[in-house]
Amino acid sequence: MGLLDVAGLTSGYGGPPVLHDIDLTVGESEWVTLLGANAAGKTTLLKTLIGVLPAASGAVRLNGREIQALPPEERLRLGLAIVPEGRRVFTRMTVQENLQMGAHLFGGGRAEDFDRVYSLFPRMAERRRQKAGTLSGGEQQMLALGRALMSRPRLILLDEPSMGLAPKLVAEVFALLRGILTEGVSILLVEQNAKMALKSSARAYVLRLGRMVLSGSSADLAENPEVRQAYLGG
Ligand SMILES: Nc1ncnc2c1ncn2[C@@H]1O[C@H](COP(=O)(O)OP(=O)(O)O)[C@@H](O)[C@H]1O
Ligand SMILES: [Mg+2]
């Protein structure tokens, strides 16, 4: 049993299903990568996991508990946090207020959690009273990650965090994720930057047209001809 266990999950937007019969596991303190082309259904899967999109069928268990019927707040309370596609920081709020939003279920944030996030991201500490909209793309990505950490998650889902970032910042995001992993937080990373993602993660899955078509150790998948062709430039 993993920390997150997904079995036979089918989901979509009311029309024909987008995701078909998805099985997926993320272990304790494990980093798992999810690869897939545009429109494969990666974001749809993460949205279904956090509960903003209802599943048509299947089971989602977090730490052995069936969470499929629970609303997003309850899943967050149980330790499932997301860094959404496009970061979605609250641009008119300050850095500090954004972090408070990440902890709104816990009274707006515990001092030790602010301390932890600010020590992970010293630049956020310097800019804590600045509006999030004035931050660079990389800083907004760090803020989105910090906001997710404020709820003390057991598992963080990240939807293409390196999108639009310069290579140096991408490396910084990955380094931060490695640090978070060593603190015992599990990671499910959706990423177009397949090379770095496969290097950093233990296992990976490949989603194609709403179906899981490959899974295995990241090292094995990095050698897989299909993966090399589609995600690693041959
Ligand atoms: N809000 C929506 N309503 C209807 N269909 C959607 C919606 N969002 C995404 N889709 C469809 O679901 C499929 C998967 O999209 P998505 O999960 O965003 O893919 P990915 O994140 O892998 O690029 C696509 O065919 C897309 O058009
Ligand atoms: Mg997406």
GROMACS .gro file of C-alpha atoms and ligand atoms in nm:
model
  262
    1MET     CA    1   0.000   0.000   0.000
    2GLY     CA    2   0.126   0.345  -0.087
    3LEU     CA    3   0.057   0.682   0.065
    4LEU     CA    4  -0.163   0.752  -0.238
    5ASP     CA    5  -0.336   0.462  -0.411
    6VAL     CA    6  -0.548   0.521  -0.718
    7ALA     CA    7  -0.735   0.230  -0.872
    8GLY     CA    8  -0.957   0.219  -1.178
    9LEU     CA    9  -1.012   0.593  -1.181
   10THR     CA   10  -1.231   0.733  -1.457
   11SER     CA   11  -1.297   1.104  -1.478
   12GLY     CA   12  -1.382   1.393  -1.707
   13TYR     CA   13  -1.590   1.703  -1.749
   14GLY     CA   14  -1.937   1.558  -1.795
   15GLY     CA   15  -1.899   1.445  -2.154
   16PRO     CA   16  -1.709   1.134  -2.256
   17PRO     CA   17  -1.444   1.046  -1.998
   18VAL     CA   18  -1.103   1.210  -2.030
   19LEU     CA   19  -0.930   0.959  -1.800
   20HIS     CA   20  -0.988   0.586  -1.831
   21ASP     CA   21  -0.918   0.325  -1.564
   22ILE     CA   22  -0.616   0.496  -1.409
   23ASP     CA   23  -0.402   0.306  -1.158
   24LEU     CA   24  -0.129   0.496  -0.975
   25THR     CA   25   0.061   0.469  -0.649
   26VAL     CA   26   0.286   0.713  -0.466
   27GLY     CA   27   0.475   0.578  -0.168
   28GLU     CA   28   0.585   0.742   0.155
   29SER     CA   29   0.867   0.989   0.088
   30GLU     CA   30   0.862   0.890  -0.276
   31TRP     CA   31   0.902   1.114  -0.581
   32VAL     CA   32   0.692   0.999  -0.875
   33THR     CA   33   0.688   1.167  -1.217
   34LEU     CA   34   0.391   1.175  -1.452
   35LEU     CA   35   0.474   1.234  -1.818
   36GLY     CA   36   0.231   1.294  -2.099
   37ALA     CA   37   0.187   1.504  -2.411
   38ASN     CA   38  -0.036   1.809  -2.421
   39ALA     CA   39  -0.401   1.719  -2.355
   40ALA     CA   40  -0.310   1.368  -2.233
   41GLY     CA   41  -0.510   1.435  -1.917
   42LYS     CA   42  -0.237   1.517  -1.663
   43THR     CA   43  -0.409   1.823  -1.518
   44THR     CA   44  -0.744   1.644  -1.522
   45LEU     CA   45  -0.588   1.366  -1.312
   46LEU     CA   46  -0.447   1.608  -1.054
   47LYS     CA   47  -0.780   1.794  -1.037
   48THR     CA   48  -0.960   1.467  -0.977
   49LEU     CA   49  -0.711   1.368  -0.706
   50ILE     CA   50  -0.762   1.691  -0.511
   51GLY     CA   51  -1.138   1.668  -0.555
   52VAL     CA   52  -1.221   1.977  -0.760
   53LEU     CA   53  -1.335   1.738  -1.032
   54PRO     CA   54  -1.556   1.442  -0.934
   55ALA     CA   55  -1.449   1.094  -1.042
   56ALA     CA   56  -1.700   0.893  -1.244
   57SER     CA   57  -1.568   0.571  -1.093
   58GLY     CA   58  -1.270   0.421  -0.920
   59ALA     CA   59  -1.104   0.457  -0.582
   60VAL     CA   60  -0.859   0.709  -0.438
   61ARG     CA   61  -0.699   0.623  -0.105
   62LEU     CA   62  -0.474   0.846   0.097
   63ASN     CA   63  -0.288   0.666   0.373
   64GLY     CA   64  -0.538   0.381   0.342
   65ARG     CA   65  -0.842   0.603   0.373
   66GLU     CA   66  -1.093   0.630   0.090
   67ILE     CA   67  -1.108   1.002   0.003
   68GLN     CA   68  -1.302   0.995  -0.323
   69ALA     CA   69  -1.617   1.132  -0.159
   70LEU     CA   70  -1.439   1.406   0.035
   71PRO     CA   71  -1.436   1.773  -0.070
   72PRO     CA   72  -1.101   1.942  -0.151
   73GLU     CA   73  -1.067   2.106   0.195
   74GLU     CA   74  -1.092   1.769   0.367
   75ARG     CA   75  -0.829   1.622   0.135
   76LEU     CA   76  -0.604   1.918   0.209
   77ARG     CA   77  -0.657   1.863   0.580
   78LEU     CA   78  -0.552   1.500   0.534
   79GLY     CA   79  -0.229   1.610   0.368
   80LEU     CA   80  -0.292   1.642  -0.005
   81ALA     CA   81  -0.177   1.978  -0.145
   82ILE     CA   82  -0.134   2.106  -0.500
   83VAL     CA   83   0.087   2.353  -0.680
   84PRO     CA   84  -0.149   2.422  -0.969
   85GLU     CA   85  -0.074   2.467  -1.336
   86GLY     CA   86   0.021   2.831  -1.404
   87ARG     CA   87   0.107   2.883  -1.032
   88ARG     CA   88  -0.213   3.080  -0.958
   89VAL     CA   89  -0.074   3.298  -0.684
   90PHE     CA   90  -0.303   3.574  -0.562
   91THR     CA   91  -0.135   3.864  -0.740
   92ARG     CA   92  -0.301   4.145  -0.541
   93MET     CA   93  -0.214   3.989  -0.209
   94THR     CA   94   0.124   4.009  -0.044
   95VAL     CA   95   0.362   3.717  -0.023
   96GLN     CA   96   0.271   3.673   0.343
   97GLU     CA   97  -0.103   3.677   0.265
   98ASN     CA   98  -0.053   3.416  -0.006
   99LEU     CA   99   0.117   3.191   0.246
  100GLN     CA  100  -0.168   3.252   0.492
  101MET     CA  101  -0.413   3.134   0.224
  102GLY     CA  102  -0.222   2.806   0.205
  103ALA     CA  103  -0.290   2.758   0.574
  104HIS     CA  104  -0.644   2.894   0.590
  105LEU     CA  105  -0.771   2.561   0.725
  106PHE     CA  106  -0.524   2.592   1.010
  107GLY     CA  107  -0.604   2.942   1.128
  108GLY     CA  108  -0.394   3.125   0.869
  109GLY     CA  109  -0.060   2.972   0.942
  110ARG     CA  110   0.149   2.866   1.235
  111ALA     CA  111   0.462   3.066   1.314
  112GLU     CA  112   0.684   2.763   1.270
  113ASP     CA  113   0.539   2.702   0.922
  114PHE     CA  114   0.613   3.059   0.812
  115ASP     CA  115   0.964   3.015   0.954
  116ARG     CA  116   1.012   2.690   0.765
  117VAL     CA  117   0.892   2.838   0.433
  118TYR     CA  118   1.096   3.156   0.478
  119SER     CA  119   1.408   2.958   0.557
  120LEU     CA  120   1.352   2.741   0.247
  121PHE     CA  121   1.290   3.054   0.039
  122PRO     CA  122   1.491   3.347   0.176
  123ARG     CA  123   1.377   3.561  -0.117
  124MET     CA  124   1.018   3.523   0.000
  125ALA     CA  125   1.116   3.646   0.345
  126GLU     CA  126   1.271   3.959   0.194
  127ARG     CA  127   0.957   4.019  -0.011
  128ARG     CA  128   0.697   3.921   0.244
  129ARG     CA  129   0.516   4.255   0.231
  130GLN     CA  130   0.538   4.284  -0.147
  131LYS     CA  131   0.237   4.208  -0.370
  132ALA     CA  132   0.277   3.867  -0.533
  133GLY     CA  133   0.201   4.022  -0.873
  134THR     CA  134   0.531   4.211  -0.858
  135LEU     CA  135   0.735   3.889  -0.829
  136SER     CA  136   0.914   3.727  -1.122
  137GLY     CA  137   0.780   3.402  -1.268
  138GLY     CA  138   1.037   3.202  -1.077
  139GLU     CA  139   0.957   3.375  -0.751
  140GLN     CA  140   0.585   3.318  -0.807
  141GLN     CA  141   0.660   2.948  -0.856
  142MET     CA  142   0.852   2.942  -0.528
  143LEU     CA  143   0.561   3.119  -0.361
  144ALA     CA  144   0.312   2.865  -0.498
  145LEU     CA  145   0.530   2.588  -0.358
  146GLY     CA  146   0.563   2.768  -0.025
  147ARG     CA  147   0.187   2.816  -0.011
  148ALA     CA  148   0.138   2.441  -0.060
  149LEU     CA  149   0.386   2.366   0.219
  150MET     CA  150   0.194   2.584   0.465
  151SER     CA  151  -0.066   2.308   0.508
  152ARG     CA  152   0.202   2.056   0.613
  153PRO     CA  153   0.122   1.818   0.329
  154ARG     CA  154   0.214   1.451   0.320
  155LEU     CA  155   0.196   1.462  -0.059
  156ILE     CA  156   0.238   1.755  -0.297
  157LEU     CA  157   0.104   1.740  -0.651
  158LEU     CA  158   0.290   1.974  -0.886
  159ASP     CA  159   0.150   2.064  -1.227
  160GLU     CA  160   0.436   2.164  -1.459
  161PRO     CA  161   0.622   2.386  -1.210
  162SER     CA  162   0.911   2.454  -1.447
  163MET     CA  163   0.686   2.589  -1.724
  164GLY     CA  164   0.822   2.919  -1.855
  165LEU     CA  165   1.120   2.930  -1.619
  166ALA     CA  166   1.481   2.986  -1.723
  167PRO     CA  167   1.704   2.676  -1.687
  168LYS     CA  168   1.875   2.811  -1.376
  169LEU     CA  169   1.540   2.855  -1.203
  170VAL     CA  170   1.424   2.513  -1.315
  171ALA     CA  171   1.732   2.368  -1.145
  172GLU     CA  172   1.642   2.569  -0.835
  173VAL     CA  173   1.287   2.434  -0.829
  174PHE     CA  174   1.416   2.077  -0.860
  175ALA     CA  175   1.671   2.134  -0.584
  176LEU     CA  176   1.394   2.261  -0.356
  177LEU     CA  177   1.182   1.957  -0.435
  178ARG     CA  178   1.471   1.728  -0.341
  179GLY     CA  179   1.496   1.913  -0.009
  180ILE     CA  180   1.125   1.875   0.057
  181LEU     CA  181   1.148   1.505  -0.025
  182THR     CA  182   1.419   1.451   0.235
  183GLU     CA  183   1.186   1.605   0.493
  184GLY     CA  184   0.947   1.316   0.425
  185VAL     CA  185   0.698   1.482   0.191
  186SER     CA  186   0.599   1.274  -0.112
  187ILE     CA  187   0.591   1.429  -0.457
  188LEU     CA  188   0.381   1.365  -0.767
  189LEU     CA  189   0.531   1.578  -1.041
  190VAL     CA  190   0.371   1.649  -1.378
  191GLU     CA  191   0.652   1.775  -1.596
  192GLN     CA  192   0.741   1.848  -1.958
  193ASN     CA  193   1.106   1.868  -1.854
  194ALA     CA  194   1.129   1.490  -1.871
  195LYS     CA  195   1.504   1.464  -1.848
  196MET     CA  196   1.534   1.635  -1.510
  197ALA     CA  197   1.215   1.481  -1.380
  198LEU     CA  198   1.329   1.126  -1.460
  199LYS     CA  199   1.670   1.196  -1.307
  200SER     CA  200   1.516   1.318  -0.983
  201SER     CA  201   1.231   1.073  -0.931
  202ALA     CA  202   1.222   0.709  -0.825
  203ARG     CA  203   0.936   0.600  -1.049
  204ALA     CA  204   0.737   0.738  -1.338
  205TYR     CA  205   0.418   0.692  -1.535
  206VAL     CA  206   0.330   0.787  -1.890
  207LEU     CA  207  -0.022   0.901  -1.970
  208ARG     CA  208  -0.140   0.892  -2.330
  209LEU     CA  209  -0.489   0.997  -2.441
  210GLY     CA  210  -0.622   0.949  -2.089
  211ARG     CA  211  -0.473   0.605  -2.029
  212MET     CA  212  -0.164   0.496  -1.837
  213VAL     CA  213   0.047   0.329  -2.103
  214LEU     CA  214   0.382   0.289  -1.928
  215SER     CA  215   0.511   0.279  -1.573
  216GLY     CA  216   0.830   0.172  -1.403
  217SER     CA  217   1.144   0.296  -1.240
  218SER     CA  218   1.251   0.635  -1.374
  219ALA     CA  219   1.588   0.489  -1.472
  220ASP     CA  220   1.417   0.220  -1.682
  221LEU     CA  221   1.176   0.464  -1.844
  222ALA     CA  222   1.463   0.698  -1.933
  223GLU     CA  223   1.603   0.408  -2.139
  224ASN     CA  224   1.269   0.314  -2.294
  225PRO     CA  225   1.275   0.384  -2.671
  226GLU     CA  226   0.920   0.521  -2.672
  227VAL     CA  227   0.996   0.759  -2.385
  228ARG     CA  228   1.323   0.865  -2.542
  229GLN     CA  229   1.151   0.936  -2.870
  230ALA     CA  230   0.856   1.126  -2.726
  231TYR     CA  231   1.008   1.307  -2.425
  232LEU     CA  232   1.384   1.303  -2.443
  233GLY     CA  233   1.438   1.412  -2.801
  234GLY     CA  234   1.530   1.068  -2.941
  235LIG     N1  235  -1.267   2.242  -1.831
  235LIG     C1  236  -1.270   2.149  -1.928
  235LIG     N2  237  -1.386   2.113  -1.987
  235LIG     C2  238  -1.389   2.018  -2.084
  235LIG     N3  239  -1.280   1.953  -2.129
  235LIG     C3  240  -1.162   1.985  -2.075
  235LIG     C4  241  -1.151   2.084  -1.972
  235LIG     N4  242  -1.019   2.092  -1.937
  235LIG     C5  243  -0.953   2.003  -2.014
  235LIG     N5  244  -1.039   1.939  -2.097
  235LIG     C6  245  -1.002   1.834  -2.193
  235LIG     O1  246  -0.946   1.723  -2.126
  235LIG     C7  247  -0.837   1.670  -2.199
  235LIG     C8  248  -0.716   1.664  -2.110
  235LIG     O2  249  -0.678   1.797  -2.072
  235LIG     P1  250  -0.571   1.824  -1.959
  235LIG     O3  251  -0.601   1.736  -1.843
  235LIG     O4  252  -0.568   1.969  -1.937
  235LIG     O5  253  -0.437   1.773  -2.031
  235LIG     P2  254  -0.284   1.799  -1.994
  235LIG     O6  255  -0.277   1.860  -1.859
  235LIG     O7  256  -0.222   1.663  -2.002
  235LIG     O8  257  -0.230   1.890  -2.101
  235LIG     C9  258  -0.818   1.758  -2.322
  235LIG     O9  259  -0.878   1.695  -2.432
  235LIG    C10  260  -0.891   1.884  -2.285
  235LIG    O10  261  -0.946   1.946  -2.398
  236MG      MG  262  -0.195   2.040  -1.795
   0.00000   0.00000   0.00000
